Coordinates of C-alpha atoms in Angstrom, one line a residue:
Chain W
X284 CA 189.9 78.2 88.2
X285 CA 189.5 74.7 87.2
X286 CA 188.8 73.1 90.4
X287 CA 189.8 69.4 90.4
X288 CA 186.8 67.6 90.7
X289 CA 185.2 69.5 88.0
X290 CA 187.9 68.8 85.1
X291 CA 186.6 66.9 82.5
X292 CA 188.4 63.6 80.9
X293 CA 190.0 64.3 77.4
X294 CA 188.7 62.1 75.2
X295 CA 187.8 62.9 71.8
X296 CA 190.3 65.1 71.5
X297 CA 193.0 63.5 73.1
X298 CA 195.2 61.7 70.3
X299 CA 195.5 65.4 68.6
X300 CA 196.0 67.0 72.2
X301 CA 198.9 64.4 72.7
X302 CA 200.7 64.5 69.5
X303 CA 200.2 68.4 70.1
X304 CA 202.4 68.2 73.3
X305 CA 205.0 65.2 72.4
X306 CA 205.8 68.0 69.5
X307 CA 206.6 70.8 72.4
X308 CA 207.9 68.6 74.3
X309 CA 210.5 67.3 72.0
X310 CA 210.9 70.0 69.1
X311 CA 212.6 73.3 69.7
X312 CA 211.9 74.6 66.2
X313 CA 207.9 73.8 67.3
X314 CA 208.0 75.1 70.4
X315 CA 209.8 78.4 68.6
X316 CA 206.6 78.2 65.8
X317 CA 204.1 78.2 68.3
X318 CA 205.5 80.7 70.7
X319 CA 205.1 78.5 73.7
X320 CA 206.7 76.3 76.1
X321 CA 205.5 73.6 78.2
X322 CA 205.8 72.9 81.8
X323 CA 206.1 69.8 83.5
X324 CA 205.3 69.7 87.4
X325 CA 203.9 71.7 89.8
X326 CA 207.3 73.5 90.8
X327 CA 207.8 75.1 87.8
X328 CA 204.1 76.2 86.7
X329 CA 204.1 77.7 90.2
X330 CA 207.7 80.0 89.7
X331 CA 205.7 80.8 86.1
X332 CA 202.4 82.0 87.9
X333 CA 204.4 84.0 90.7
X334 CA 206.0 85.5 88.0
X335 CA 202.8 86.7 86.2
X336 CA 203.2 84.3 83.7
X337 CA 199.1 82.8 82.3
X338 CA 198.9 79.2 81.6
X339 CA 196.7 78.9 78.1
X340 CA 195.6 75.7 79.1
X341 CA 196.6 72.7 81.8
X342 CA 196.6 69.3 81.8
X343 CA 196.2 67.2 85.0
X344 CA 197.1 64.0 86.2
X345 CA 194.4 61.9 87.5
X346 CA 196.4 59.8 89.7
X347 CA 197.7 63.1 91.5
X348 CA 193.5 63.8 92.5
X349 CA 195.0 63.9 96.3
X350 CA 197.9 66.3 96.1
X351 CA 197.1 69.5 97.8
X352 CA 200.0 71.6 96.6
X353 CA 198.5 70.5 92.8
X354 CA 194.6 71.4 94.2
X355 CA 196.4 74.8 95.7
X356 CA 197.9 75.0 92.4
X357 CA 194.5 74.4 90.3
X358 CA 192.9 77.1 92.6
X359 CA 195.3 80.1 91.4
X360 CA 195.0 79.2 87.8
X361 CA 192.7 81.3 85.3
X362 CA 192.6 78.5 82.1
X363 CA 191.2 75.4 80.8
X364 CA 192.1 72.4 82.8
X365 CA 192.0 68.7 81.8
X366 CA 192.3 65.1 83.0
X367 CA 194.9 62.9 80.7
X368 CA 195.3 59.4 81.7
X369 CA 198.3 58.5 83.5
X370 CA 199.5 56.2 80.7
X371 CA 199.4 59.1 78.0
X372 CA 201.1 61.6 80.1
X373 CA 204.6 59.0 80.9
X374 CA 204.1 59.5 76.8
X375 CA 204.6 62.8 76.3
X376 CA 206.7 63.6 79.1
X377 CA 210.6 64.5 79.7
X378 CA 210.6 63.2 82.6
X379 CA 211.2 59.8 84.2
X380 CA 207.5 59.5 85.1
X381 CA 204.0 61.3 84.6
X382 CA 204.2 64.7 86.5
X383 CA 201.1 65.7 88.5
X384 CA 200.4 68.6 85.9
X385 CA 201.7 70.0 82.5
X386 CA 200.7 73.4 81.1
X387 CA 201.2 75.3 78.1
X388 CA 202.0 78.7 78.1
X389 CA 203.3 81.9 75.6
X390 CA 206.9 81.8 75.7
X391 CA 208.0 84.8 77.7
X392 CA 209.3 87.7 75.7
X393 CA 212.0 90.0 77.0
X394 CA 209.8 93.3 77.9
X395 CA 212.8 95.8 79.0
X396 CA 214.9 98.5 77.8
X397 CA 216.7 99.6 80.6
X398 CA 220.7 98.3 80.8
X399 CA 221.0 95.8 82.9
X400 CA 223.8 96.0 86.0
X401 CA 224.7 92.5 85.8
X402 CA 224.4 90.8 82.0
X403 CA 225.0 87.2 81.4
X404 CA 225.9 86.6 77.4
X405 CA 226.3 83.0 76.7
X406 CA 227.5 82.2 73.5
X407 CA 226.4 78.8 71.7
X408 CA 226.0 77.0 74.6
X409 CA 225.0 73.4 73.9
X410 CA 224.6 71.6 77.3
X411 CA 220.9 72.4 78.9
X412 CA 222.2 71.5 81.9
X413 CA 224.5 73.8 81.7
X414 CA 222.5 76.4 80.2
X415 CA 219.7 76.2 83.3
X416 CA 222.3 75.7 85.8
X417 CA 224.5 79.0 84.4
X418 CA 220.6 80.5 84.8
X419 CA 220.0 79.5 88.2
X420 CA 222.8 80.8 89.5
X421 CA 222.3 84.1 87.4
X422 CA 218.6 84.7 89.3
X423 CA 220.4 83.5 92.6
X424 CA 223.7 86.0 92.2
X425 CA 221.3 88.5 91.3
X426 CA 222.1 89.2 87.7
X427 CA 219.0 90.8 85.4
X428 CA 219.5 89.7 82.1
X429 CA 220.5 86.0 80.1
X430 CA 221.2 86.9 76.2
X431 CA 221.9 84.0 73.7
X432 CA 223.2 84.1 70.7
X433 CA 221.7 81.8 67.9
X434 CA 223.6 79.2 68.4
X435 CA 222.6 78.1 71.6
X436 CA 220.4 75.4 72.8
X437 CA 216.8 76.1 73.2
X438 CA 216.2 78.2 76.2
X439 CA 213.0 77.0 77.0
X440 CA 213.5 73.3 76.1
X441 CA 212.0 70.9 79.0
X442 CA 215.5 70.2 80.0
X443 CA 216.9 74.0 80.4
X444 CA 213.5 74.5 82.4
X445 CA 213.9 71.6 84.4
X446 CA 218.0 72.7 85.8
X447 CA 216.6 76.0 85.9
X448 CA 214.3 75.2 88.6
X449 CA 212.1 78.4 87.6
X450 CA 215.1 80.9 87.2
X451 CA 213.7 81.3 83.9
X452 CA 211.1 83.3 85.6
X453 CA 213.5 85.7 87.1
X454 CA 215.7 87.0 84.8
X455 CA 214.9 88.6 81.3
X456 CA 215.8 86.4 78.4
X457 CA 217.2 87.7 75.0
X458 CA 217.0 85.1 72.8
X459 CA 218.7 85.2 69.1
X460 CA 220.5 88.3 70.5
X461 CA 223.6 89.9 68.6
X462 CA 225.9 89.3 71.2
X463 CA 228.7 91.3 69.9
X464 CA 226.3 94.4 69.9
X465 CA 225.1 93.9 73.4
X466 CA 229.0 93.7 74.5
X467 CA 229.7 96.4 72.8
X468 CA 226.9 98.9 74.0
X469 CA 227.4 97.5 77.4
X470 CA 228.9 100.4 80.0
X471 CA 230.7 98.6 82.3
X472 CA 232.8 95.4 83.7
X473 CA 233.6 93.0 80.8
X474 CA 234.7 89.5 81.8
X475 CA 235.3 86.7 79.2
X476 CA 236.9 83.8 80.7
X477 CA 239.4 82.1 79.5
X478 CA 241.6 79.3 80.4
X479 CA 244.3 81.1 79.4
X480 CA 243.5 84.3 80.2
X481 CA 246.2 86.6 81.6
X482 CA 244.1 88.6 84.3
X483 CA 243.4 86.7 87.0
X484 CA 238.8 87.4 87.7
X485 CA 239.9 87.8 91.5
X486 CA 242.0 91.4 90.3
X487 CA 239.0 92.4 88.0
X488 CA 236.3 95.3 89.7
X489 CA 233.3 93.6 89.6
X490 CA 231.4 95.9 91.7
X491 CA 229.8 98.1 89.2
X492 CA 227.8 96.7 86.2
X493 CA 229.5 94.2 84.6
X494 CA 228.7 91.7 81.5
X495 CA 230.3 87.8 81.5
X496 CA 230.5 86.2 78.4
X497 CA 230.3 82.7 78.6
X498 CA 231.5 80.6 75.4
X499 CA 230.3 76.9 73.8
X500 CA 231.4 74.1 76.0
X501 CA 234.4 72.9 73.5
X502 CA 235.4 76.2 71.7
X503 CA 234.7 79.0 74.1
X504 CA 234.1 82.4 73.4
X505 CA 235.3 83.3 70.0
X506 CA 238.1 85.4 69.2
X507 CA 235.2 88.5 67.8
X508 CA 233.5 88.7 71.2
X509 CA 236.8 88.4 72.7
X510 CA 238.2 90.9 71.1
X511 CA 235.4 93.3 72.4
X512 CA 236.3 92.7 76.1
X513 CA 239.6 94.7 77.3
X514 CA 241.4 91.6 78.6
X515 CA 241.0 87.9 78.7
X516 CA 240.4 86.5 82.5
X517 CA 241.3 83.5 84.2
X518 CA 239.6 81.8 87.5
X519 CA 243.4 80.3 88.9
X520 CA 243.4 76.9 89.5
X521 CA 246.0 75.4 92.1
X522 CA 244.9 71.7 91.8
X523 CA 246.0 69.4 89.0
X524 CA 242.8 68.8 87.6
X525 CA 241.5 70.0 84.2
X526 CA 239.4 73.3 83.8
X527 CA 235.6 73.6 85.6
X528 CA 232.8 72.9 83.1
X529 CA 231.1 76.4 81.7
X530 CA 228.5 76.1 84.7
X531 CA 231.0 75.9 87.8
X532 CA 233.0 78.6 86.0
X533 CA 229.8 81.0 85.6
X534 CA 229.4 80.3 89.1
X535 CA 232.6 81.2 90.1
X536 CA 232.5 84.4 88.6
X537 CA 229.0 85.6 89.4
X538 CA 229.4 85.1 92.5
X539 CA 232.3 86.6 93.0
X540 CA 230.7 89.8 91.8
X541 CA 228.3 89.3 95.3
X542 CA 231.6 89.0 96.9
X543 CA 232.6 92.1 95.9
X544 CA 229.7 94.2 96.2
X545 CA 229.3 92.9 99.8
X546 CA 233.0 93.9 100.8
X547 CA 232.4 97.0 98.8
X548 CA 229.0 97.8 100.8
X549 CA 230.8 96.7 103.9
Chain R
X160 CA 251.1 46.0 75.5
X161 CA 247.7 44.7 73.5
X162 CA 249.0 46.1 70.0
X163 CA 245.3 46.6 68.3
X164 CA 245.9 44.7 65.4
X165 CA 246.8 41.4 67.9
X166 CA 243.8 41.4 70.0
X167 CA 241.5 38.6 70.2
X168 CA 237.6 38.6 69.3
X169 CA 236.1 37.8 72.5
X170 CA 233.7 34.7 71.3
X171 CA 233.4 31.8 73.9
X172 CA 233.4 33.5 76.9
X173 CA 231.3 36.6 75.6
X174 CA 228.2 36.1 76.9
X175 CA 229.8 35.8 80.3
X176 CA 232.1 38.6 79.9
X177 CA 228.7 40.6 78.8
X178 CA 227.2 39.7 81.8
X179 CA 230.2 40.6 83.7
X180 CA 230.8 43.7 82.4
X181 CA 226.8 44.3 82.6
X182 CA 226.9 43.6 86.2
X183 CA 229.4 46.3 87.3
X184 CA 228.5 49.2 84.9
X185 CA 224.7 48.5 86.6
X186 CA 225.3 47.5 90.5
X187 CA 227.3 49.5 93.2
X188 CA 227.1 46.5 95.5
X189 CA 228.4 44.6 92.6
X190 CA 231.6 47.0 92.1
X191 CA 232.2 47.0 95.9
X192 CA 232.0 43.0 96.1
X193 CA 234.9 42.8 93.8
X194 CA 236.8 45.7 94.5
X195 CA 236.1 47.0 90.9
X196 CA 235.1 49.9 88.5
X197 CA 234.7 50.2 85.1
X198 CA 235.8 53.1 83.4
X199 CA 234.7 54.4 80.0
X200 CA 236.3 55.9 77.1
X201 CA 239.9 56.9 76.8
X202 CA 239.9 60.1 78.5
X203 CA 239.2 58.3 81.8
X204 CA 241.1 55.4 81.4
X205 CA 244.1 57.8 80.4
X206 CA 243.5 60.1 83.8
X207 CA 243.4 56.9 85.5
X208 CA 246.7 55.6 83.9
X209 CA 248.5 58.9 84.6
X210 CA 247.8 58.9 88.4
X211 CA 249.2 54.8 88.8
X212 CA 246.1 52.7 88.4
X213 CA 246.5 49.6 86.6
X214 CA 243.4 48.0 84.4
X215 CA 243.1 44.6 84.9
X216 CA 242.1 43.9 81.7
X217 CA 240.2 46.1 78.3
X218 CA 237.9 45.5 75.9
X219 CA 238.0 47.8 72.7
X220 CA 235.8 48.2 70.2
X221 CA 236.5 47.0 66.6
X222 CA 234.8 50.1 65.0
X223 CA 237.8 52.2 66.7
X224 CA 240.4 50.9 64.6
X225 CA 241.6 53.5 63.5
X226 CA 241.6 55.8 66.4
X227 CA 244.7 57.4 67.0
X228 CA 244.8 58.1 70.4
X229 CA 243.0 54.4 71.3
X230 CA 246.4 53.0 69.7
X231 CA 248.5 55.5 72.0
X232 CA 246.7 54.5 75.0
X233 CA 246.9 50.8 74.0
X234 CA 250.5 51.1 73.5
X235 CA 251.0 52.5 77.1
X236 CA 249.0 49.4 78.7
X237 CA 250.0 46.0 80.3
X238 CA 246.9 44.2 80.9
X239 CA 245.1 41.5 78.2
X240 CA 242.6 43.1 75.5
X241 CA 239.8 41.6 73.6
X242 CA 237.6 42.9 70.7
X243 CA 234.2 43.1 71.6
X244 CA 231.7 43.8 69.0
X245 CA 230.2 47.3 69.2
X246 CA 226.9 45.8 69.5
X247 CA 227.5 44.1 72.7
X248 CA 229.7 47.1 73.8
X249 CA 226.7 49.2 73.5
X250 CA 224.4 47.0 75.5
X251 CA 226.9 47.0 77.9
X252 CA 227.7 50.5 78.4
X253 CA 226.5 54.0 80.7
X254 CA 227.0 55.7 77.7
X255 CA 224.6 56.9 75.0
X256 CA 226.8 54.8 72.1
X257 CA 229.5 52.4 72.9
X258 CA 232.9 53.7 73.9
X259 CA 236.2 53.1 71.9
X260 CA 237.3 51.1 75.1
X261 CA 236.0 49.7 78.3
X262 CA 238.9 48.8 81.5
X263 CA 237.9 46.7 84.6
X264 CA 240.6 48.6 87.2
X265 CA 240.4 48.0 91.0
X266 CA 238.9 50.5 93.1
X267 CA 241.2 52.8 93.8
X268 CA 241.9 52.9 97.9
X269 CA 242.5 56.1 99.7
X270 CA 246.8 55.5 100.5
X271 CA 247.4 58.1 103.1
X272 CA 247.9 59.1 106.5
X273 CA 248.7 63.3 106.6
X274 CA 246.2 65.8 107.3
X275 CA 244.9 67.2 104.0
X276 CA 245.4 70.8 103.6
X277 CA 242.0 71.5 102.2
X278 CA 239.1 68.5 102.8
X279 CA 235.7 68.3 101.4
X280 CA 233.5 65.8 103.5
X281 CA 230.2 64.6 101.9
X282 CA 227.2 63.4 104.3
X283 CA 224.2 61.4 102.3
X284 CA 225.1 63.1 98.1
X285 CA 222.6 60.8 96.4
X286 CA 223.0 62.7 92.8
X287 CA 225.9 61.5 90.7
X288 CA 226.4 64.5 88.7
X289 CA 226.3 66.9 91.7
X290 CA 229.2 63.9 93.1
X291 CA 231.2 64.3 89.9
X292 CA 230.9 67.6 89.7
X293 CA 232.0 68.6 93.6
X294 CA 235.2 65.7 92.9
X295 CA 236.1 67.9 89.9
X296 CA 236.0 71.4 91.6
X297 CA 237.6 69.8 94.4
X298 CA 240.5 68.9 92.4
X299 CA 240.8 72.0 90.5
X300 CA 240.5 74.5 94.0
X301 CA 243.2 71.8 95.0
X302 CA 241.4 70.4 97.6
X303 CA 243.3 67.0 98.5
X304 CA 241.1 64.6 100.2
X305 CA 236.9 64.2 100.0
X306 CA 235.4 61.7 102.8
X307 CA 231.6 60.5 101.9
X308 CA 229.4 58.8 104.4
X309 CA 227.9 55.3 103.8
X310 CA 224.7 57.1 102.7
X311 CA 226.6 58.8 99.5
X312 CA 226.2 57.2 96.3
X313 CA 228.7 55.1 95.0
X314 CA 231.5 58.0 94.1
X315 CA 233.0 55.0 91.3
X316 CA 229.8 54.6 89.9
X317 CA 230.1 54.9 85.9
X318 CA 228.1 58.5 86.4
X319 CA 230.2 59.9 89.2
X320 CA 233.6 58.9 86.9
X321 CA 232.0 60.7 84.1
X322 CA 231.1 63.9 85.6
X323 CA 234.4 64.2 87.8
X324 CA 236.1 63.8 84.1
X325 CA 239.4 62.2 86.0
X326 CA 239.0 64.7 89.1
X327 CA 238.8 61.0 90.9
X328 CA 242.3 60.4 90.3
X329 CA 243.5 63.6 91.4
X330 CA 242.1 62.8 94.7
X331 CA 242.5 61.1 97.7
X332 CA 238.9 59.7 98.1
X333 CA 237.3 58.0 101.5
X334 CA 234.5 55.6 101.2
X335 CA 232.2 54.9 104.5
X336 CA 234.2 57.2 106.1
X337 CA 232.8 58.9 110.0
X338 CA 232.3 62.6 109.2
X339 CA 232.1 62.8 112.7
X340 CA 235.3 61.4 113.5
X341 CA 236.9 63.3 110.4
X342 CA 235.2 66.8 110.9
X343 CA 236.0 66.5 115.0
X344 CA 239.8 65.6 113.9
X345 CA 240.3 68.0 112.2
X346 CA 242.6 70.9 113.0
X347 CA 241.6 74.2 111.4
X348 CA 238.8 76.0 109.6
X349 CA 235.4 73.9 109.8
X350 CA 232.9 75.0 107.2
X351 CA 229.6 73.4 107.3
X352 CA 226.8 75.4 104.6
X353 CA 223.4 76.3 105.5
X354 CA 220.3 78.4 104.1
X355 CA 219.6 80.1 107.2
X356 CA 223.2 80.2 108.4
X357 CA 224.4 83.4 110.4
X358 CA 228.1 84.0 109.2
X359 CA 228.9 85.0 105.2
X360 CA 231.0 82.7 103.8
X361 CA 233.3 86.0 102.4
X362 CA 233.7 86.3 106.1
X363 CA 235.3 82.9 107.4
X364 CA 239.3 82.9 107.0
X365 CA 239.5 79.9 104.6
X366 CA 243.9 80.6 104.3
X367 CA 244.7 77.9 106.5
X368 CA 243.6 74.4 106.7
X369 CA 239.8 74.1 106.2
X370 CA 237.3 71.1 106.0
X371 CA 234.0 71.9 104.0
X372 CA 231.0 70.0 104.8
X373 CA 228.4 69.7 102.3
X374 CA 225.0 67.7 103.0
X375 CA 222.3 65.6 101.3
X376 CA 220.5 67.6 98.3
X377 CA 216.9 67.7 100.6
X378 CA 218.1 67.6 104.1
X379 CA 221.0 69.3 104.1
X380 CA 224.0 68.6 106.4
X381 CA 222.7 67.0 109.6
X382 CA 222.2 68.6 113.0
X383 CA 225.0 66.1 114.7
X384 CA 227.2 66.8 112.1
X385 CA 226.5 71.1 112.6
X386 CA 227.1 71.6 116.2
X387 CA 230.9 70.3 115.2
X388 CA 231.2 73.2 113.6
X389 CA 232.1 76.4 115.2
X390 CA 229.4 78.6 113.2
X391 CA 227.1 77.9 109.9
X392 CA 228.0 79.8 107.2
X393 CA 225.7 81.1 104.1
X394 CA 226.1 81.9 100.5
X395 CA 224.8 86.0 100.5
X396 CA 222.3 85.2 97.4
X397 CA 221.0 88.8 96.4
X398 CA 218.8 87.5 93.8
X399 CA 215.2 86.4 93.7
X400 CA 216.3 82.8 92.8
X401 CA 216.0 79.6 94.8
X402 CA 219.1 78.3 96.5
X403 CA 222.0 76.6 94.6
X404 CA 222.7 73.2 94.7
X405 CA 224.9 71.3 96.5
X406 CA 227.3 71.0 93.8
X407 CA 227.3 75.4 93.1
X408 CA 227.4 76.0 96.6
X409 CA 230.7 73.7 96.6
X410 CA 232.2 75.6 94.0
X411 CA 231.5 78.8 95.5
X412 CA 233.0 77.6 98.7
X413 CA 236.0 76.0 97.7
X414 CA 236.9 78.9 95.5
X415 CA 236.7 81.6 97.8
X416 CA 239.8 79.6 99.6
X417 CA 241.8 79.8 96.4
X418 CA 240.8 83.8 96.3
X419 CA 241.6 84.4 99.8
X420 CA 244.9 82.2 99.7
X421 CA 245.7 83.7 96.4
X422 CA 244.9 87.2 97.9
X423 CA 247.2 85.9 101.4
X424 CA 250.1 85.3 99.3
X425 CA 249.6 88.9 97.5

């Protein structure tokens, strides 16, 4: 519970403390070493908290002392709290300006065995926009599980989090996951999108479980994983312009699973 | 015609061009004052090409000599070029490094009188990418015609032309345009989005002519603009997750009409 008015300056400490974060903040293959990820704002920290997710320690803007969703905040947290000067926070940052609060906390592990009914594989996907968005509207459409293969950005980087808007905290998350086994175990719907697919996704059965592979923003899903689903499937496009992005095509198809299941349920 | 090999090094009249150049990439009250955009990069400037617009003039950059498809789009132009070193092309530019080539076109104006089919109206968007990305799925669900009230950002800003990827020449776009006026006009299926709206969207007959109404990313569509519209309609969201943004909730709308048309026509 570190109440605001009780957290002490960092002083001593603080060049360490700073380099210490400016290396989560901008190194996936640190953040991977230490197990944790960092959170920037109160929006986030509180999605991680909801989701029983434990802060190891916080770090607190002192120009945010009057902000009563960050005091609320403060009040539900079980760690070590500090004060870091305005001007050292903008440093370490990813965002455009000081957030009221960062905090550090253990990288969430996957804790689940059950098969999912709804699977999102995403393979080498680059964007972080993309990759939070396509996990946003995972936790929104209701799907249970994200796996990545290797290749894809950092899951956890400030910038997934950030378009994520704290669907991180809602979905379990296979990182480094063999997507080809997980396709091929998978009972079930198998979509894989492509632009030219021959199945249009609007004839697929989506109301049972069901796996969408998702492929890098230039390549797309590679002919292997391809080759695992039973046919390649298109979203048809009437207008003239080019294909959606990876993120408006996840969309598209996760949602129409609700579609489906919401006709099917009547 | 510039033939690369003929074009001039901009020298005397750099700076000013700079400055120029500098002034409409930075100002939308800049771009509107002259009736200008500036597009980036050849993809653009090729969309742009393809659907009639004429640059008024390009500058390329010297370190793209031997780009093949920068000599094919050269060879299709009739405008002046100038070589403009890559170092003031980079100080100049939206981009993260500078672009093969830079065209000053006029603002494309809307050129059209019949009713569009499919219209997506936009009250107060203030985030480029979620404007670039709602102009791209607009043009791929075949959507023919996006209004934007005053309060929108400016839709030919060099971050909305990026993330529609050409989707802005596809269109027929309507600056400062009455949503009122447009959405009371309008003759057929009047979709306006909501959180706590009453009707599902998979509900709503989107076959025939339909106007979509999407609203600012914090207020949502306004109350003046909802009680022109015969019901508010909701995204079912069975997940834990947030909302989607604006830009999701587009795609999911405006691809349910291609499903439902492309389920009409059997």
């Amino acid at each position: 519970m570190p109440d605001f008015d009780r957290l002490k300056l960092l002083a001593s400490a603080h060049n360490d403390t700073v380099k210490q974060l400016s290396r989560l903040i901008d190194s996936a293959r640190e953040r991977r070493r230490a197990g944790l990820m960092l959170l920037e704002g109160i929006h986030l920290i509180d999605a991680a908290l909801a989701a029983g997710h434990k802060p190891q320690v916080v770090y607190v803007n002192p120009a945010a002392e009057h902000h009563l969703e960050l005091r609320a905040l403060l009040s539900r947290l079980d760690c070590p709290g500090y004060l870091v000067a305005e001007g050292a926070l903008s440093r370490v940052t990813s965002l455009a300006s000081a957030p009221e609060i960062l905090a550090v906390v253990p990288r969430p592990e996957p804790n689940w065995t059950k098969a999912p009914e709804c699977a999102v594989l995403l393979e080498d996907l680059q964007d972080p926009g993309n990759l939070g968005t396509i996990l946003r509207c995972a936790a929104a459409a209701g799907a249970a599980a994200v796996y990545l293969s290797k290749g894809c950005a950092d899951v956890f980087s400030p910038k997934v989090l950030r378009a994520g808007m704290g669907a991180h905290f809602a979905l379990e998350i296979f990182e480094d996951a063999d997507l080809a086994a997980v396709l091929d175990a998978f009972a079930g719907a198998k979509v894989v999108t492509a632009l030219d697919g021959a199945v249009s996704l609007y004839t697929v059965d989506l109301t049972g479980p069901t796996a969408f592979v998702f492929g890098n923003e230039g390549a797309g899903v590679s002919p292997s994983l391809q080759a695992l689903a039973p046919a390649r499937v298109k979203i048809p496009m009437p207008g003239s312009a080019e294909s959606l992005n990876v993120a408006m095509a996840a969309t598209v198809c996760l949602f129409e699973r609700v579609r489906q299941r919401e006709a099917a349920a009547g």
